[in-house]
Amino acid sequence: MEESLVKRLAGPSTGKAGLAKDQTEINRIIAQASKGSKFFENERRKDQELTQRIHKLIKHRDELLKGIDVGTLSHSASVLICKLSQSQILNLETSQRDLSQYIVHADMDAFFAAVELLDNPKLKGHPFGVGKGVLTTASYDARQYGVRSGMPVMGILRQYDPEMLAAGADEAFLNITNYCKEHSMSPEECVQKLQTHVHAATSLTVSAGIAPNKMLAKICSDKNKPNGQFQLLFNRDAILSFMRDLPIRKIPGIGRVTERLLDAIGIKTCGDIYSQRAVLFLLDKQFHSESLFLTYLGIASNVVQPMHRNERKSVGSERTFDPINDPGLILQRLEQCAQDLEGDLEDKGWAGQTVTLKYKLDTYQAIVILRLTVFTRAKSLTRFVSTKKELLTIGKSLLLTELPLCIRLIGLRVTKLKDLRAPENQGVKRLMASPSKKPPQDVVQKEETDVDLEEERAMAEYEDEIDQEAIMASQAAADEAENDDVDSTSPLTSNPITAFSKRKLVEPLTHDNPSSAQKPTSVTRQVVDRTEPETFTCPICDKSLAVDNDSLNQHVDFCLSKDAIMAATIMSNESSKRRKL
DNA sequence: GCGGATCAC
DNA sequence: TATGGTGATCCGC
């Protein structure tokens, strides 16, 4: 059996966190047990598709390589890497790698098992599993656990950084720079104290990584599990050598698929990113070479601040069940989703402008009849919806065109959200408080319309419950109108993403959060690394570049424009051919 | 804007 | 035996 397939069967998280060493043996057993099952067939098909994809990628690479001199390409990539090594996150004044912030990633060990233990002390000493099957879910169960146990861990962590960033139920990022300074502690001491603190209060153990940015801290927190800490040395060389041998899969965002794609072009470790820089640069479209180069350099964001409400993009609800094909039963499941989603939207204060239906086909159907298992169908509206009735109406209309189906999952999700708690969206209240007040003219027209519609809808509901049917009818009519709308107008908006800002690895300074923006200035800059190269020669034009940041960037941006590079490489290729003749 | 795919937790 | 749910992002069309 193909090695890649064995790996796939072992599950999506294989190789990510510290797993048992003899995983290959376990993999073999799992593969054996799965042989012949529908599940296995499905996985094999996906694996073969990926293998095909890899073949195409290699072919594409070789095609591109034909007209291009690899040496020159490598040099070009070097220039980009050099530029990136000087790019910086917070320290705009010096344009140096910012090593001034102590970033911690705290990761609770065996969180769900530990919480279960708190709730059911009887289980202590006995082996037990959490959840229905083998593993438990993250947020779904966390919700229950949160209610039952009232875990105080996040509260404790926040004492070390009030601007802590919670990442799920059992992880958090902290910037402990200020805490260390105020308490005259080293970062290790601080984290040790934090670990003891949490353990005393909850009997949970925490693993932590200390590093100059979030990505490195996260990787480090995995180094000494459980109940350990690992600090990276705060200097450039230590970071580079740490990255060099790090398996690429350890990088957040590199999953099973990307791992295999990268493997196919000779990249297994982050150090390989550099040795294969020419190919990565060539295949920039597929791999986001800039992101990978930053990863190789160990550069990432060190901004730690709580998630802001307006960063939320979608709210949804979905459920898995034994496969059903009876339309009535399917509708019942859909209704449940609509109900749950209404509850969530109400709780959190959101309404959405796009409703998406999701369903998963019964495995048998999926394999035999179709290639795909998961489908989504969306509908965009001109108004914002949040009630069960509205969600169900739209969900139904999306579902209807799909029937008949035999499915094992159904879900609804709303996107293009409006924050009903934002002051400007407090429709009814604002209307009541100052009925004659008109908003300023420079307010975006569309937004104004939405607010009015929202007010209208809310008012109508207050007016008369009996009128509900009439309202629904008018909404249905509006839906029809929108249908035509969507069908007749479909301008394809081109993606404005440029070659050098594909992924948001480096967060911009935000202006709406003065406290965090000021943070770096209140911290000593003595630790700032001074070993970055100060000058270099551009390999394309052989020009010696000034240290001055502006002119450097300007020059490099020019030399790195795809056209300039291709022109240069092809020219050098041609001239070398001519020399041979 | 839509739908599929990948990823994290 | 073949597994959950929530949410984000990217890409191609």
GROMACS .gro file of N, CA, C and O (backbone and C1' of nucleotides) in nm, chain A residues 34 39 137-139 288 312-314 316 318 320 413, chain C:
model
  143
   34SER      N    1  -0.915  -0.107   0.802
   34SER     CA    2  -1.002  -0.026   0.717
   34SER      C    3  -1.017  -0.084   0.577
   34SER      O    4  -1.101  -0.039   0.501
   39PHE      N    5  -1.523   0.360   0.371
   39PHE     CA    6  -1.436   0.467   0.417
   39PHE      C    7  -1.300   0.458   0.351
   39PHE      O    8  -1.246   0.555   0.298
  137THR      N    9  -1.520   1.670   2.022
  137THR     CA   10  -1.516   1.789   1.938
  137THR      C   11  -1.462   1.907   2.015
  137THR      O   12  -1.456   1.903   2.137
  138ALA      N   13  -1.425   2.008   1.945
  138ALA     CA   14  -1.372   2.125   2.012
  138ALA      C   15  -1.482   2.211   2.070
  138ALA      O   16  -1.519   2.197   2.185
  139SER      N   17  -1.541   2.293   1.986
  139SER     CA   18  -1.629   2.395   2.042
  139SER      C   19  -1.765   2.342   2.087
  139SER      O   20  -1.822   2.393   2.182
  288HIS      N   21   0.271   3.034  -0.249
  288HIS     CA   22   0.291   3.157  -0.172
  288HIS      C   23   0.436   3.165  -0.125
  288HIS      O   24   0.461   3.158  -0.004
  312ARG      N   25  -1.548   3.864   1.318
  312ARG     CA   26  -1.628   3.746   1.290
  312ARG      C   27  -1.682   3.752   1.148
  312ARG      O   28  -1.727   3.856   1.101
  313LYS      N   29  -1.676   3.638   1.077
  313LYS     CA   30  -1.716   3.636   0.938
  313LYS      C   31  -1.840   3.552   0.912
  313LYS      O   32  -1.908   3.570   0.813
  314SER      N   33  -1.868   3.455   0.999
  314SER     CA   34  -1.982   3.369   0.974
  314SER      C   35  -2.029   3.302   1.103
  314SER      O   36  -1.954   3.291   1.199
  316GLY      N   37  -2.272   2.952   1.201
  316GLY     CA   38  -2.342   2.840   1.141
  316GLY      C   39  -2.380   2.733   1.240
  316GLY      O   40  -2.340   2.735   1.356
  318GLU      N   41  -2.458   2.292   1.219
  318GLU     CA   42  -2.472   2.173   1.137
  318GLU      C   43  -2.477   2.050   1.226
  318GLU      O   44  -2.432   2.052   1.340
  320THR      N   45  -2.466   1.597   1.226
  320THR     CA   46  -2.447   1.468   1.158
  320THR      C   47  -2.544   1.366   1.215
  320THR      O   48  -2.579   1.374   1.333
  413ARG      N   49  -2.554   2.817   0.744
  413ARG     CA   50  -2.453   2.914   0.787
  413ARG      C   51  -2.490   3.050   0.730
  413ARG      O   52  -2.538   3.058   0.617
  591DT       P   53  -1.516  -0.419   1.217
  591DT     O5'   54  -1.587  -0.283   1.177
  591DT     C5'   55  -1.721  -0.261   1.217
  591DT     C4'   56  -1.743  -0.113   1.213
  591DT     C3'   57  -1.693  -0.046   1.084
  591DT     O3'   58  -1.798   0.032   1.034
  591DT     C1'   59  -1.611   0.070   1.271
  592DA       P   60  -1.792   0.077   0.884
  592DA     O5'   61  -1.733   0.225   0.901
  592DA     C5'   62  -1.807   0.321   0.973
  592DA     C4'   63  -1.714   0.427   1.025
  592DA     C3'   64  -1.660   0.521   0.917
  592DA     O3'   65  -1.648   0.646   0.979
  592DA     C1'   66  -1.485   0.437   1.032
  593DT       P   67  -1.686   0.774   0.896
  593DT     O5'   68  -1.742   0.862   1.016
  593DT     C5'   69  -1.811   0.794   1.119
  593DT     C4'   70  -1.792   0.871   1.249
  593DT     C3'   71  -1.774   1.020   1.229
  593DT     O3'   72  -1.856   1.083   1.324
  593DT     C1'   73  -1.591   0.934   1.354
  594DG       P   74  -1.986   1.112   1.354
  594DG     O5'   75  -1.956   1.209   1.473
  594DG     C5'   76  -1.857   1.306   1.454
  594DG     C4'   77  -1.908   1.427   1.527
  594DG     C3'   78  -1.982   1.524   1.435
  594DG     O3'   79  -2.073   1.595   1.516
  594DG     C1'   80  -1.771   1.611   1.499
  595DG       P   81  -2.188   1.674   1.452
  595DG     O5'   82  -2.141   1.825   1.477
  595DG     C5'   83  -2.111   1.862   1.610
  595DG     C4'   84  -2.048   1.998   1.607
  595DG     C3'   85  -2.111   2.097   1.509
  595DG     O3'   86  -2.126   2.215   1.582
  595DG     C1'   87  -1.880   2.085   1.472
  596DT       P   88  -2.199   2.338   1.520
  596DT     O5'   89  -2.081   2.442   1.500
  596DT     C5'   90  -2.010   2.486   1.614
  596DT     C4'   91  -1.901   2.579   1.567
  596DT     C3'   92  -1.946   2.680   1.461
  596DT     O3'   93  -1.918   2.808   1.511
  596DT     C1'   94  -1.746   2.571   1.398
  597DG       P   95  -1.965   2.933   1.427
  597DG     O5'   96  -1.833   2.977   1.352
  597DG     C5'   97  -1.713   2.996   1.424
  597DG     C4'   98  -1.597   3.003   1.328
  597DG     C3'   99  -1.619   3.090   1.204
  597DG     O3'  100  -1.523   3.194   1.205
  597DG     C1'  101  -1.513   2.888   1.150
  598DA       P  102  -1.531   3.311   1.099
  598DA     O5'  103  -1.391   3.296   1.027
  598DA     C5'  104  -1.274   3.281   1.105
  598DA     C4'  105  -1.164   3.240   1.010
  598DA     C3'  106  -1.164   3.323   0.882
  598DA     O3'  107  -1.043   3.395   0.873
  598DA     C1'  108  -1.151   3.087   0.836
  599DT       P  109  -1.025   3.501   0.755
  599DT     O5'  110  -0.951   3.414   0.643
  599DT     C5'  111  -0.842   3.333   0.680
  599DT     C4'  112  -0.801   3.254   0.558
  599DT     C3'  113  -0.804   3.342   0.432
  599DT     O3'  114  -0.678   3.330   0.370
  599DT     C1'  115  -0.922   3.139   0.400
  600DC       P  116  -0.638   3.430   0.253
  600DC     O5'  117  -0.626   3.329   0.132
  600DC     C5'  118  -0.560   3.204   0.154
  600DC     C4'  119  -0.585   3.114   0.035
  600DC     C3'  120  -0.589   3.189  -0.098
  600DC     O3'  121  -0.507   3.122  -0.191
  600DC     C1'  122  -0.784   3.059  -0.070
  601DC       P  123  -0.471   3.192  -0.329
  601DC     O5'  124  -0.549   3.103  -0.433
  601DC     C5'  125  -0.540   2.960  -0.424
  601DC     C4'  126  -0.640   2.900  -0.518
  601DC     C3'  127  -0.651   2.978  -0.650
  601DC     O3'  128  -0.633   2.888  -0.758
  601DC     C1'  129  -0.865   2.949  -0.551
  602DG       P  130  -0.605   2.952  -0.903
  602DG     O5'  131  -0.732   2.897  -0.982
  602DG     C5'  132  -0.784   2.768  -0.951
  602DG     C4'  133  -0.924   2.759  -1.008
  602DG     C3'  134  -0.940   2.835  -1.140
  602DG     O3'  135  -1.013   2.753  -1.230
  602DG     C1'  136  -1.097   2.913  -0.982
  603DC       P  137  -1.031   2.803  -1.380
  603DC     O5'  138  -1.184   2.846  -1.383
  603DC     C5'  139  -1.282   2.755  -1.334
  603DC     C4'  140  -1.407   2.831  -1.300
  603DC     C3'  141  -1.462   2.916  -1.414
  603DC     O3'  142  -1.593   2.874  -1.440
  603DC     C1'  143  -1.466   3.034  -1.211
   0.00000   0.00000   0.00000
